[in-house]
Amino acid sequence: MEKYVLSIDQGTTSSRAILFDKRGNIIATAQEEVSLIYPHEGWVEADALVIWISVVNVINECLIKANATWADIDSIGITNQRETTVVWDKQTGKPIYNAIIWQSRQSSDICDKFNDKKEYIHNKTGLLINPFFSASKLKFILDNVEGSRERAKRGELLFGTIDSWLIYRLTNGAVHATDTTNASRTMLYNIFDLKWDEDLLKLFDIPKQMLPKVFPCNHDFGTASYFSTKVHIYAVLGDQQASLFGHACFKEGDCKNTYGTGCFMLMNTGSTPILSKNGLLTTVAWNIDGKVSYALEGSVFIGGAVIQWLRDGLKCISSAPEVDGAATSVKDNGGVVFVPAFVGLGTPYWDNDVRGTIFGMTRATTENHICRAALEAIAFQTKDVFDVMAKEAKISLTSLQVDGGASKSDYLMQFQSDILQINIEKPCCTETTALGAAFMAGCKSKYFGSLKEISMMRCIEKEFKPQIDAVSAQNACKTWECAVQSARTFKAFK
Ligand code: ADP
């Protein structure tokens, strides 16, 4: 009987388990929501044990749905929300504080203190000092949980991102490890030397004893003995990197954009890390058998979230899929340009203070024009990231791979193709992140063949080609640039 690869995709709001077959087809999936905890304004936490329980549940459910047993599983791949920080007791395996979720701003004050070290940190980690990354979150826990720093120094406490936490639990506490992609998001890992950075550990006052060992993404991370099985965890990588891998973006210049709540664009830059001067992050794309590929990464804070706002805030649609119908019920945007800077703007502006603004309304403006402008805004923000990426990588791009909830909008995808003047390719498998982890694990176990064979398995469900000329595209982008500038000017007068 054919075996399957089990992919565990632990995301911010839910955990998923998916079984893939040799052709990359989905055999069964199971998903469970994970509740987030908001102890104060801007703080986002989750109970790490609840995350673990959800993973156990979805694995069981997925196997049951597929009518499979562990004997049918070839190997396990883990992909996870990145940067989220857990500290637990080495003996009992119990967390000493909630998992601090990547979005949480509770370590902002800590980051402010390191502002003068911005360049220094960027030159070692490729990251911009910001509470997103694990270092300040870990420092927050050690500063606030009484006696924890001393206990960590005595080797009694362990730190990990979600992948480490799951590996530790799945292996019944036998393995404390992470992979290079997750390590590269902690702000404690030197992406040039490929080691935990002693200077940064000193700067953030983190005892080295509590850090996991770092391995390539395709490594034997131990067996999932919690389930009394000998099935090996053969792959670990962060979610955005797994998506890049799942899209088979193996060549320098290959690029993908995930249109989720926010949008994350990653471009493979090959074996050389490129340090950005324009607000992109430099990160490890993957490490296969010790051979590292790097990526440039840009983020849009409000992507699909603006569609949620149309539904829940403006209440002009009752579900996200309705947005396309609304947007195409009018012949154009009626001159409306929407800058959905609800929480500031990400790459390349990194402006925390600018707020959402709608320009160009007349008495003829309807909700449908606003829906259309909202979808266009997702595409315009993506173009801002894309332009910086093309410039820094000195590559002219011919296509973009896409995934994520908002990529279901055909209007958005066509408009994206129009203003970028390149082809947009949407894959058949919508679970690209989980597929990436399955590919990585299956390559290690020889379940899948070479990267070349994986590339050949790629299946494009739909391709969008530019339908307007370059001059019209440029004109549309000029109105956006003007709107962004005005929104940012307005902030200055507040
Ligand atoms: P995440 O992983 O960040 O939770 P998903 O990839 O599940 O995100 O995508 C969810 C987002 O996609 C939501 O913000 C939602 O508004 C948007 N979305 C879902 N379906 C559609 C659609 N048909 N058209 C436009 N946006 C959509």
Short mmCIF file of C-alpha atoms and ligand atoms in Angstrom, two decimals:
data_model
loop_
_atom_site.label_atom_id
_atom_site.label_comp_id
_atom_site.label_asym_id
_atom_site.label_seq_id
_atom_site.Cartn_x
_atom_site.Cartn_y
_atom_site.Cartn_z
CA MET A 1 0.00 0.00 0.00
CA GLU A 2 1.21 3.52 -0.79
CA LYS A 3 2.51 5.48 2.16
CA TYR A 4 1.87 9.18 2.85
CA VAL A 5 3.84 12.11 4.21
CA LEU A 6 2.29 13.84 7.22
CA SER A 7 2.62 17.61 7.26
CA ILE A 8 1.97 19.51 10.47
CA ASP A 9 1.22 23.21 9.83
CA GLN A 10 0.98 25.07 13.12
CA GLY A 11 -0.31 28.59 12.32
CA THR A 12 -1.25 31.63 14.39
CA THR A 13 -4.97 30.94 14.63
CA SER A 14 -5.13 27.22 13.84
CA SER A 15 -3.22 23.95 13.63
CA ARG A 16 -3.53 21.73 10.59
CA ALA A 17 -2.45 18.18 9.76
CA ILE A 18 -2.42 17.14 6.10
CA LEU A 19 -1.51 13.84 4.46
CA PHE A 20 0.08 14.03 1.00
CA ASP A 21 0.68 11.24 -1.48
CA LYS A 22 3.58 10.80 -3.91
CA ARG A 23 2.04 13.14 -6.49
CA GLY A 24 1.58 15.89 -3.90
CA ASN A 25 -2.19 15.28 -3.73
CA ILE A 26 -4.00 15.91 -0.46
CA ILE A 27 -5.39 12.65 1.00
CA ALA A 28 -6.89 14.05 4.20
CA THR A 29 -6.81 17.23 6.26
CA ALA A 30 -7.81 18.19 9.78
CA GLN A 31 -7.85 21.64 11.32
CA GLU A 32 -8.43 23.02 14.82
CA GLU A 33 -8.65 26.65 15.88
CA VAL A 34 -6.29 27.88 18.59
CA SER A 35 -7.65 30.66 20.82
CA LEU A 36 -5.46 33.69 21.27
CA ILE A 37 -5.20 35.54 24.56
CA TYR A 38 -5.06 39.36 24.72
CA PRO A 39 -3.92 40.23 28.27
CA HIS A 40 -3.39 43.93 27.44
CA GLU A 41 -3.78 46.26 24.46
CA GLY A 42 -1.32 45.12 21.78
CA TRP A 43 -0.29 41.91 23.62
CA VAL A 44 -1.02 38.61 21.87
CA GLU A 45 -0.39 35.30 23.63
CA ALA A 46 -1.53 31.66 23.46
CA ASP A 47 -1.35 28.73 25.85
CA ALA A 48 1.51 26.58 24.49
CA LEU A 49 -0.16 23.45 25.92
CA VAL A 50 -3.35 24.29 24.01
CA ILE A 51 -1.23 24.57 20.84
CA TRP A 52 0.27 21.13 21.55
CA ILE A 53 -3.14 19.58 22.29
CA SER A 54 -4.49 20.98 19.01
CA VAL A 55 -1.60 19.38 17.13
CA VAL A 56 -2.26 15.98 18.77
CA ASN A 57 -5.96 16.30 17.89
CA VAL A 58 -5.45 17.19 14.24
CA ILE A 59 -2.90 14.40 13.72
CA ASN A 60 -5.36 11.85 15.15
CA GLU A 61 -8.29 13.26 13.18
CA CYS A 62 -6.32 13.32 9.94
CA LEU A 63 -5.22 9.68 10.30
CA ILE A 64 -8.78 8.63 11.11
CA LYS A 65 -10.19 10.53 8.11
CA ALA A 66 -7.64 8.84 5.81
CA ASN A 67 -8.36 5.46 7.39
CA ALA A 68 -4.59 5.26 7.93
CA THR A 69 -2.38 4.03 10.75
CA TRP A 70 1.16 5.12 11.62
CA ALA A 71 2.42 2.23 9.51
CA ASP A 72 1.10 4.15 6.49
CA ILE A 73 3.16 7.25 7.28
CA ASP A 74 6.53 7.62 5.59
CA SER A 75 7.77 10.68 7.49
CA ILE A 76 6.70 13.92 9.16
CA GLY A 77 7.37 17.51 8.12
CA ILE A 78 6.71 20.44 10.47
CA THR A 79 6.05 24.01 9.39
CA ASN A 80 5.05 26.72 11.81
CA GLN A 81 4.23 30.33 12.62
CA ARG A 82 7.64 31.92 13.03
CA GLU A 83 9.16 33.97 15.88
CA THR A 84 6.52 32.96 18.47
CA THR A 85 8.38 32.28 21.71
CA VAL A 86 7.96 29.52 24.31
CA VAL A 87 9.97 28.86 27.49
CA TRP A 88 9.41 25.61 29.34
CA ASP A 89 10.73 23.54 32.24
CA LYS A 90 13.19 20.92 31.01
CA GLN A 91 12.06 18.33 33.58
CA THR A 92 8.29 18.68 33.49
CA GLY A 93 7.89 20.05 29.93
CA LYS A 94 5.51 22.69 31.33
CA PRO A 95 5.69 26.24 29.89
CA ILE A 96 6.62 28.89 32.47
CA TYR A 97 4.71 31.63 30.58
CA ASN A 98 2.22 31.77 27.69
CA ALA A 99 3.64 31.52 24.17
CA ILE A 100 4.20 35.12 23.05
CA ILE A 101 2.78 35.33 19.52
CA TRP A 102 4.83 37.02 16.78
CA GLN A 103 2.31 39.88 16.43
CA SER A 104 2.57 40.82 20.10
CA ARG A 105 3.92 44.29 20.89
CA GLN A 106 4.66 43.68 24.59
CA SER A 107 8.41 43.90 24.11
CA SER A 108 8.28 47.29 22.28
CA ASP A 109 9.98 49.08 25.19
CA ILE A 110 12.80 46.53 25.16
CA CYS A 111 13.26 47.10 21.40
CA ASP A 112 13.27 50.89 21.84
CA LYS A 113 16.31 50.52 24.12
CA PHE A 114 18.20 48.79 21.31
CA ASN A 115 17.37 51.37 18.64
CA ASP A 116 20.94 52.67 18.53
CA LYS A 117 22.08 49.09 17.76
CA LYS A 118 19.84 48.88 14.68
CA GLU A 119 22.65 48.63 12.12
CA TYR A 120 24.69 46.27 14.26
CA ILE A 121 21.77 43.85 14.66
CA HIS A 122 20.77 44.11 10.98
CA ASN A 123 24.32 43.31 9.86
CA LYS A 124 24.33 40.07 11.87
CA THR A 125 20.73 38.86 11.52
CA GLY A 126 19.31 40.55 8.40
CA LEU A 127 16.37 41.69 10.62
CA LEU A 128 15.15 45.12 11.69
CA ILE A 129 14.83 45.72 15.43
CA ASN A 130 11.15 45.10 16.12
CA PRO A 131 9.10 43.24 18.78
CA PHE A 132 8.06 40.68 16.10
CA PHE A 133 11.28 38.73 16.53
CA SER A 134 11.94 36.28 19.37
CA ALA A 135 14.92 37.93 21.13
CA SER A 136 12.97 40.73 22.84
CA LYS A 137 10.09 38.34 23.65
CA LEU A 138 12.47 35.92 25.32
CA LYS A 139 14.10 38.77 27.22
CA PHE A 140 10.62 39.90 28.31
CA ILE A 141 9.91 36.45 29.82
CA LEU A 142 13.29 36.24 31.55
CA ASP A 143 12.90 39.81 32.90
CA ASN A 144 9.35 39.22 34.14
CA VAL A 145 9.06 35.62 35.40
CA GLU A 146 10.74 35.61 38.78
CA GLY A 147 13.92 33.57 39.02
CA SER A 148 13.72 32.43 35.40
CA ARG A 149 17.07 33.85 34.24
CA GLU A 150 18.90 32.05 37.09
CA ARG A 151 17.02 28.84 36.33
CA ALA A 152 17.88 29.18 32.65
CA LYS A 153 21.56 29.64 33.57
CA ARG A 154 21.41 26.43 35.60
CA GLY A 155 20.06 24.65 32.49
CA GLU A 156 16.60 24.07 34.00
CA LEU A 157 14.64 25.99 31.34
CA LEU A 158 14.49 25.64 27.57
CA PHE A 159 13.59 28.19 24.90
CA GLY A 160 12.10 27.40 21.53
CA THR A 161 10.01 28.71 18.68
CA ILE A 162 6.88 26.63 17.96
CA ASP A 163 8.81 24.06 15.89
CA SER A 164 11.17 23.34 18.85
CA TRP A 165 8.24 23.11 21.23
CA LEU A 166 6.48 20.59 18.98
CA ILE A 167 9.65 18.55 18.35
CA TYR A 168 10.26 18.39 22.13
CA ARG A 169 6.70 17.23 22.76
CA LEU A 170 6.50 14.80 19.83
CA THR A 171 9.80 13.16 20.85
CA ASN A 172 8.69 12.92 24.49
CA GLY A 173 11.36 15.41 25.56
CA ALA A 174 14.23 13.56 23.85
CA VAL A 175 15.12 16.29 21.33
CA HIS A 176 15.58 20.03 21.82
CA ALA A 177 16.25 21.34 18.31
CA THR A 178 15.27 23.82 15.64
CA ASP A 179 16.11 24.40 11.99
CA THR A 180 18.08 27.21 10.34
CA THR A 181 14.99 29.05 8.99
CA ASN A 182 13.32 29.30 12.38
CA ALA A 183 16.63 30.20 14.08
CA SER A 184 17.09 33.00 11.53
CA ARG A 185 13.92 34.70 12.84
CA THR A 186 14.96 34.83 16.50
CA MET A 187 17.33 37.83 16.16
CA LEU A 188 19.88 35.75 18.09
CA TYR A 189 21.22 33.82 15.12
CA ASN A 190 23.99 35.05 12.85
CA ILE A 191 22.84 34.32 9.29
CA PHE A 192 26.38 34.76 7.92
CA ASP A 193 28.28 32.55 10.41
CA LEU A 194 25.23 30.23 10.79
CA LYS A 195 25.62 30.12 14.59
CA TRP A 196 23.91 31.50 17.68
CA ASP A 197 25.62 34.89 18.01
CA GLU A 198 27.52 35.32 21.31
CA ASP A 199 27.41 39.14 21.06
CA LEU A 200 23.65 39.21 20.59
CA LEU A 201 23.13 36.72 23.42
CA LYS A 202 25.11 39.09 25.65
CA LEU A 203 23.21 42.14 24.37
CA PHE A 204 19.79 40.59 25.12
CA ASP A 205 21.10 38.82 28.27
CA ILE A 206 20.04 35.33 27.13
CA PRO A 207 21.76 32.26 28.66
CA LYS A 208 23.04 30.09 25.81
CA GLN A 209 22.20 26.86 27.67
CA MET A 210 18.50 27.37 27.00
CA LEU A 211 18.78 27.54 23.19
CA PRO A 212 17.94 24.61 20.92
CA LYS A 213 20.52 22.99 18.64
CA VAL A 214 20.22 24.23 15.06
CA PHE A 215 20.07 21.73 12.18
CA PRO A 216 19.39 21.86 8.44
CA CYS A 217 15.71 21.77 7.39
CA ASN A 218 16.10 18.19 6.13
CA HIS A 219 17.41 16.45 9.22
CA ASP A 220 16.42 13.51 11.40
CA PHE A 221 14.78 15.43 14.25
CA GLY A 222 13.88 12.17 16.05
CA THR A 223 10.81 9.97 16.09
CA ALA A 224 7.29 10.99 17.11
CA SER A 225 7.48 8.62 20.07
CA TYR A 226 4.62 10.42 21.85
CA PHE A 227 2.42 8.34 19.52
CA SER A 228 4.38 5.11 20.21
CA THR A 229 5.66 5.15 16.68
CA LYS A 230 9.03 5.08 14.98
CA VAL A 231 8.01 7.60 12.29
CA HIS A 232 10.75 10.19 11.84
CA ILE A 233 10.41 13.96 11.78
CA TYR A 234 12.47 14.58 8.67
CA ALA A 235 11.79 18.26 7.99
CA VAL A 236 11.29 21.52 9.84
CA LEU A 237 10.94 24.99 8.32
CA GLY A 238 9.12 28.26 8.99
CA ASP A 239 5.77 28.84 7.25
CA GLN A 240 6.80 31.48 4.69
CA GLN A 241 9.90 29.49 3.76
CA ALA A 242 7.81 26.32 3.44
CA SER A 243 5.47 28.17 1.10
CA LEU A 244 8.46 29.27 -1.04
CA PHE A 245 9.61 25.64 -1.14
CA GLY A 246 6.08 24.36 -1.85
CA HIS A 247 5.93 26.67 -4.88
CA ALA A 248 9.21 25.08 -6.05
CA CYS A 249 10.89 28.52 -6.06
CA PHE A 250 14.29 26.81 -6.15
CA LYS A 251 16.08 29.20 -8.51
CA GLU A 252 17.58 32.60 -7.77
CA GLY A 253 14.95 35.25 -8.53
CA ASP A 254 11.98 32.89 -7.99
CA CYS A 255 9.41 34.75 -5.97
CA LYS A 256 6.12 34.03 -4.19
CA ASN A 257 3.54 36.16 -2.44
CA THR A 258 1.13 34.82 0.18
CA TYR A 259 -2.10 36.85 0.39
CA GLY A 260 -3.25 35.99 3.92
CA THR A 261 -4.32 38.36 6.70
CA GLY A 262 -1.14 40.22 5.80
CA CYS A 263 0.96 39.55 2.70
CA PHE A 264 4.43 38.03 2.76
CA MET A 265 6.63 38.10 -0.29
CA LEU A 266 9.82 36.04 -0.41
CA MET A 267 12.38 35.91 -3.18
CA ASN A 268 15.06 33.27 -3.44
CA THR A 269 18.42 35.09 -3.70
CA GLY A 270 20.60 31.97 -3.88
CA SER A 271 23.66 31.35 -1.77
CA THR A 272 24.39 35.04 -1.08
CA PRO A 273 22.56 36.97 1.61
CA ILE A 274 21.64 40.45 0.33
CA LEU A 275 21.33 43.09 3.05
CA SER A 276 18.54 45.49 2.11
CA LYS A 277 18.76 49.27 2.38
CA ASN A 278 15.08 49.65 1.66
CA GLY A 279 13.27 47.90 4.47
CA LEU A 280 13.35 44.28 3.28
CA LEU A 281 14.43 41.55 5.66
CA THR A 282 17.17 39.08 4.80
CA THR A 283 16.42 35.57 5.91
CA VAL A 284 17.38 31.93 5.39
CA ALA A 285 15.16 30.36 2.69
CA TRP A 286 16.31 26.86 3.61
CA ASN A 287 19.29 24.80 4.57
CA ILE A 288 19.49 21.46 2.76
CA ASP A 289 22.33 19.18 3.87
CA GLY A 290 24.22 22.25 5.12
CA LYS A 291 23.85 24.16 1.85
CA VAL A 292 22.08 27.42 2.62
CA SER A 293 19.86 29.46 0.29
CA TYR A 294 18.82 32.95 1.34
CA ALA A 295 15.73 35.03 0.67
CA LEU A 296 14.66 38.64 0.74
CA GLU A 297 11.34 39.16 2.51
CA GLY A 298 8.85 41.99 2.46
CA SER A 299 5.61 42.33 4.42
CA VAL A 300 2.29 44.07 3.97
CA PHE A 301 0.46 44.34 7.32
CA ILE A 302 -3.11 44.63 5.98
CA GLY A 303 -3.75 42.27 3.06
CA GLY A 304 -6.85 40.04 3.25
CA ALA A 305 -7.59 41.84 6.54
CA VAL A 306 -9.00 44.79 4.57
CA ILE A 307 -11.62 42.38 3.15
CA GLN A 308 -12.44 41.31 6.71
CA TRP A 309 -12.94 45.00 7.50
CA LEU A 310 -15.35 45.41 4.57
CA ARG A 311 -17.28 42.48 6.03
CA ASP A 312 -17.11 43.18 9.78
CA GLY A 313 -16.44 46.94 9.96
CA LEU A 314 -18.15 48.54 6.97
CA LYS A 315 -20.56 45.55 6.73
CA CYS A 316 -20.96 46.06 2.97
CA ILE A 317 -20.39 42.36 2.19
CA SER A 318 -21.45 39.38 4.28
CA SER A 319 -18.57 37.06 3.33
CA ALA A 320 -15.08 37.50 1.83
CA PRO A 321 -15.87 35.74 -1.50
CA GLU A 322 -18.61 38.36 -2.16
CA VAL A 323 -15.99 41.06 -2.62
CA ASP A 324 -15.26 40.10 -6.23
CA GLY A 325 -18.91 40.46 -7.25
CA ALA A 326 -19.12 43.87 -5.58
CA ALA A 327 -15.87 45.07 -7.16
CA THR A 328 -16.82 44.01 -10.67
CA SER A 329 -20.39 45.36 -10.46
CA VAL A 330 -18.91 48.82 -11.19
CA LYS A 331 -17.00 49.61 -14.38
CA ASP A 332 -13.99 51.14 -12.58
CA ASN A 333 -12.96 52.41 -9.15
CA GLY A 334 -14.66 55.75 -9.80
CA GLY A 335 -11.46 57.56 -8.84
CA VAL A 336 -11.41 56.03 -5.34
CA VAL A 337 -8.03 55.09 -3.87
CA PHE A 338 -7.92 53.34 -0.50
CA VAL A 339 -4.79 53.25 1.67
CA PRO A 340 -5.68 50.60 4.31
CA ALA A 341 -2.94 51.58 6.76
CA PHE A 342 -4.99 50.46 9.79
CA VAL A 343 -1.84 49.56 11.75
CA GLY A 344 0.71 51.61 9.81
CA LEU A 345 2.50 50.55 6.64
CA GLY A 346 5.12 47.78 6.30
CA THR A 347 7.73 47.38 3.57
CA PRO A 348 9.16 49.67 2.28
CA TYR A 349 7.73 52.46 4.51
CA TRP A 350 7.89 50.90 8.00
CA ASP A 351 5.66 53.74 9.15
CA ASN A 352 3.83 52.77 12.36
CA ASP A 353 1.89 56.01 12.72
CA VAL A 354 0.14 56.45 9.35
CA ARG A 355 -3.55 55.41 9.40
CA GLY A 356 -6.14 54.20 6.86
CA THR A 357 -7.47 56.82 4.42
CA ILE A 358 -9.91 56.76 1.46
CA PHE A 359 -9.32 59.34 -1.29
CA GLY A 360 -11.27 60.58 -4.30
CA MET A 361 -14.89 60.08 -3.21
CA THR A 362 -17.77 61.91 -4.93
CA ARG A 363 -21.56 61.69 -4.53
CA ALA A 364 -21.45 58.92 -7.12
CA THR A 365 -19.18 56.76 -4.93
CA THR A 366 -20.76 53.53 -3.70
CA GLU A 367 -19.69 50.72 -1.44
CA ASN A 368 -18.81 48.76 -4.57
CA HIS A 369 -16.19 51.34 -5.53
CA ILE A 370 -14.72 51.01 -2.06
CA CYS A 371 -14.65 47.19 -2.39
CA ARG A 372 -12.84 47.57 -5.71
CA ALA A 373 -10.37 50.09 -4.23
CA ALA A 374 -9.75 47.75 -1.28
CA LEU A 375 -8.74 44.87 -3.57
CA GLU A 376 -6.61 47.23 -5.62
CA ALA A 377 -4.90 48.44 -2.44
CA ILE A 378 -3.72 44.89 -1.68
CA ALA A 379 -2.18 44.76 -5.15
CA PHE A 380 -0.61 48.24 -4.88
CA GLN A 381 1.00 47.42 -1.53
CA THR A 382 2.34 44.20 -3.03
CA LYS A 383 3.77 46.21 -5.94
CA ASP A 384 5.62 48.47 -3.48
CA VAL A 385 7.30 45.38 -2.00
CA PHE A 386 7.92 43.82 -5.39
CA ASP A 387 9.63 46.95 -6.78
CA VAL A 388 12.08 47.13 -3.88
CA MET A 389 12.80 43.44 -4.24
CA ALA A 390 13.51 43.62 -7.95
CA LYS A 391 15.77 46.63 -7.35
CA GLU A 392 17.77 45.06 -4.54
CA ALA A 393 18.15 41.67 -6.16
CA LYS A 394 18.99 43.36 -9.49
CA ILE A 395 16.72 40.87 -11.21
CA SER A 396 13.94 41.50 -13.66
CA LEU A 397 11.08 39.22 -12.69
CA THR A 398 8.77 37.61 -15.18
CA SER A 399 6.27 35.82 -12.95
CA LEU A 400 4.97 35.65 -9.39
CA GLN A 401 3.64 32.54 -7.61
CA VAL A 402 0.72 33.19 -5.28
CA ASP A 403 -1.22 31.52 -2.48
CA GLY A 404 -3.27 32.47 0.61
CA GLY A 405 -6.98 33.23 1.15
CA ALA A 406 -7.17 36.51 -0.78
CA SER A 407 -5.54 34.93 -3.86
CA LYS A 408 -9.01 33.42 -4.43
CA SER A 409 -10.09 36.84 -5.71
CA ASP A 410 -9.76 36.76 -9.50
CA TYR A 411 -10.21 40.53 -9.68
CA LEU A 412 -7.24 41.01 -7.31
CA MET A 413 -5.05 38.56 -9.21
CA GLN A 414 -5.84 40.14 -12.60
CA PHE A 415 -5.26 43.65 -11.24
CA GLN A 416 -1.98 42.46 -9.71
CA SER A 417 -0.85 41.12 -13.06
CA ASP A 418 -1.89 44.39 -14.75
CA ILE A 419 0.05 46.74 -12.48
CA LEU A 420 3.11 44.49 -12.16
CA GLN A 421 3.05 43.77 -15.90
CA ILE A 422 4.01 40.16 -15.24
CA ASN A 423 2.23 36.81 -15.14
CA ILE A 424 0.63 35.64 -11.90
CA GLU A 425 0.55 31.87 -11.35
CA LYS A 426 -1.89 30.26 -8.93
CA PRO A 427 -1.10 26.63 -8.08
CA CYS A 428 -3.60 23.75 -7.99
CA CYS A 429 -2.64 22.89 -4.40
CA THR A 430 -3.90 25.67 -2.15
CA GLU A 431 -2.02 24.27 0.87
CA THR A 432 1.38 25.36 -0.42
CA THR A 433 2.91 25.80 3.04
CA ALA A 434 2.04 22.29 4.20
CA LEU A 435 3.10 20.93 0.80
CA GLY A 436 6.52 22.60 1.21
CA ALA A 437 7.09 20.82 4.54
CA ALA A 438 5.92 17.52 3.01
CA PHE A 439 8.29 17.96 0.05
CA MET A 440 11.21 18.67 2.38
CA ALA A 441 10.49 15.59 4.58
CA GLY A 442 9.78 13.35 1.60
CA CYS A 443 13.01 14.38 -0.14
CA LYS A 444 14.96 13.36 2.97
CA SER A 445 13.27 9.94 3.15
CA LYS A 446 13.52 9.49 -0.66
CA TYR A 447 9.71 9.34 -0.81
CA PHE A 448 9.97 12.16 -3.35
CA GLY A 449 12.74 12.40 -5.92
CA SER A 450 15.08 15.31 -6.61
CA LEU A 451 14.17 19.01 -6.52
CA LYS A 452 13.93 18.77 -10.30
CA GLU A 453 11.26 16.09 -9.99
CA ILE A 454 9.39 18.23 -7.45
CA SER A 455 9.51 21.19 -9.86
CA MET A 456 7.95 18.99 -12.49
CA MET A 457 5.08 18.12 -10.14
CA ARG A 458 4.06 21.79 -10.04
CA CYS A 459 0.56 22.30 -11.32
CA ILE A 460 -0.78 25.75 -12.20
CA GLU A 461 -4.53 26.07 -11.74
CA LYS A 462 -4.83 29.53 -13.26
CA GLU A 463 -2.51 32.04 -14.89
CA PHE A 464 -3.24 35.77 -15.06
CA LYS A 465 -1.56 37.80 -17.81
CA PRO A 466 -1.38 41.61 -18.06
CA GLN A 467 -4.41 43.00 -19.88
CA ILE A 468 -3.43 46.67 -19.80
CA ASP A 469 -0.37 48.37 -21.29
CA ALA A 470 2.63 49.62 -19.33
CA VAL A 471 1.64 53.30 -19.52
CA SER A 472 -1.84 52.67 -18.08
CA ALA A 473 -0.22 50.57 -15.34
CA GLN A 474 2.17 53.40 -14.50
CA ASN A 475 -0.67 55.92 -14.34
CA ALA A 476 -2.63 53.73 -11.94
CA CYS A 477 0.44 53.41 -9.73
CA LYS A 478 0.96 57.20 -9.69
CA THR A 479 -2.44 57.72 -8.06
CA TRP A 480 -1.49 55.17 -5.41
CA GLU A 481 1.88 56.83 -4.72
CA CYS A 482 0.15 60.17 -4.34
CA ALA A 483 -2.44 58.67 -1.97
CA VAL A 484 0.24 57.06 0.22
CA GLN A 485 2.16 60.31 0.37
CA SER A 486 -0.99 62.25 1.34
CA ALA A 487 -1.92 59.71 4.03
CA ARG A 488 1.56 60.02 5.50
CA THR A 489 1.43 63.83 5.34
CA PHE A 490 -1.91 63.86 7.14
CA LYS A 491 -0.32 61.96 10.01
CA ALA A 492 2.30 64.68 10.42
CA PHE A 493 -0.40 67.32 11.01
CA LYS A 494 -2.22 65.39 13.74
P1 ADP B 1 -4.03 33.48 7.42
O1 ADP B 1 -3.20 32.27 7.14
O2 ADP B 1 -3.26 34.77 7.59
O3 ADP B 1 -5.08 33.29 8.49
P2 ADP B 1 -5.51 32.86 4.96
O4 ADP B 1 -4.53 32.48 3.90
O5 ADP B 1 -6.38 31.81 5.56
O6 ADP B 1 -4.84 33.78 6.05
O7 ADP B 1 -6.46 33.99 4.27
C1 ADP B 1 -7.42 34.66 5.03
C2 ADP B 1 -7.68 36.03 4.41
O8 ADP B 1 -8.11 35.89 3.07
C3 ADP B 1 -8.76 36.79 5.15
O9 ADP B 1 -8.24 38.04 5.54
C4 ADP B 1 -9.90 36.95 4.14
O10 ADP B 1 -10.47 38.24 4.21
C5 ADP B 1 -9.23 36.73 2.80
N1 ADP B 1 -10.10 36.02 1.84
C6 ADP B 1 -10.61 34.79 1.96
N2 ADP B 1 -11.35 34.47 0.87
C7 ADP B 1 -11.29 35.54 0.04
C8 ADP B 1 -11.84 35.84 -1.25
N3 ADP B 1 -12.60 34.95 -1.92
N4 ADP B 1 -11.56 37.04 -1.79
C9 ADP B 1 -10.78 37.93 -1.14
N5 ADP B 1 -10.25 37.71 0.08
C10 ADP B 1 -10.50 36.53 0.66
#
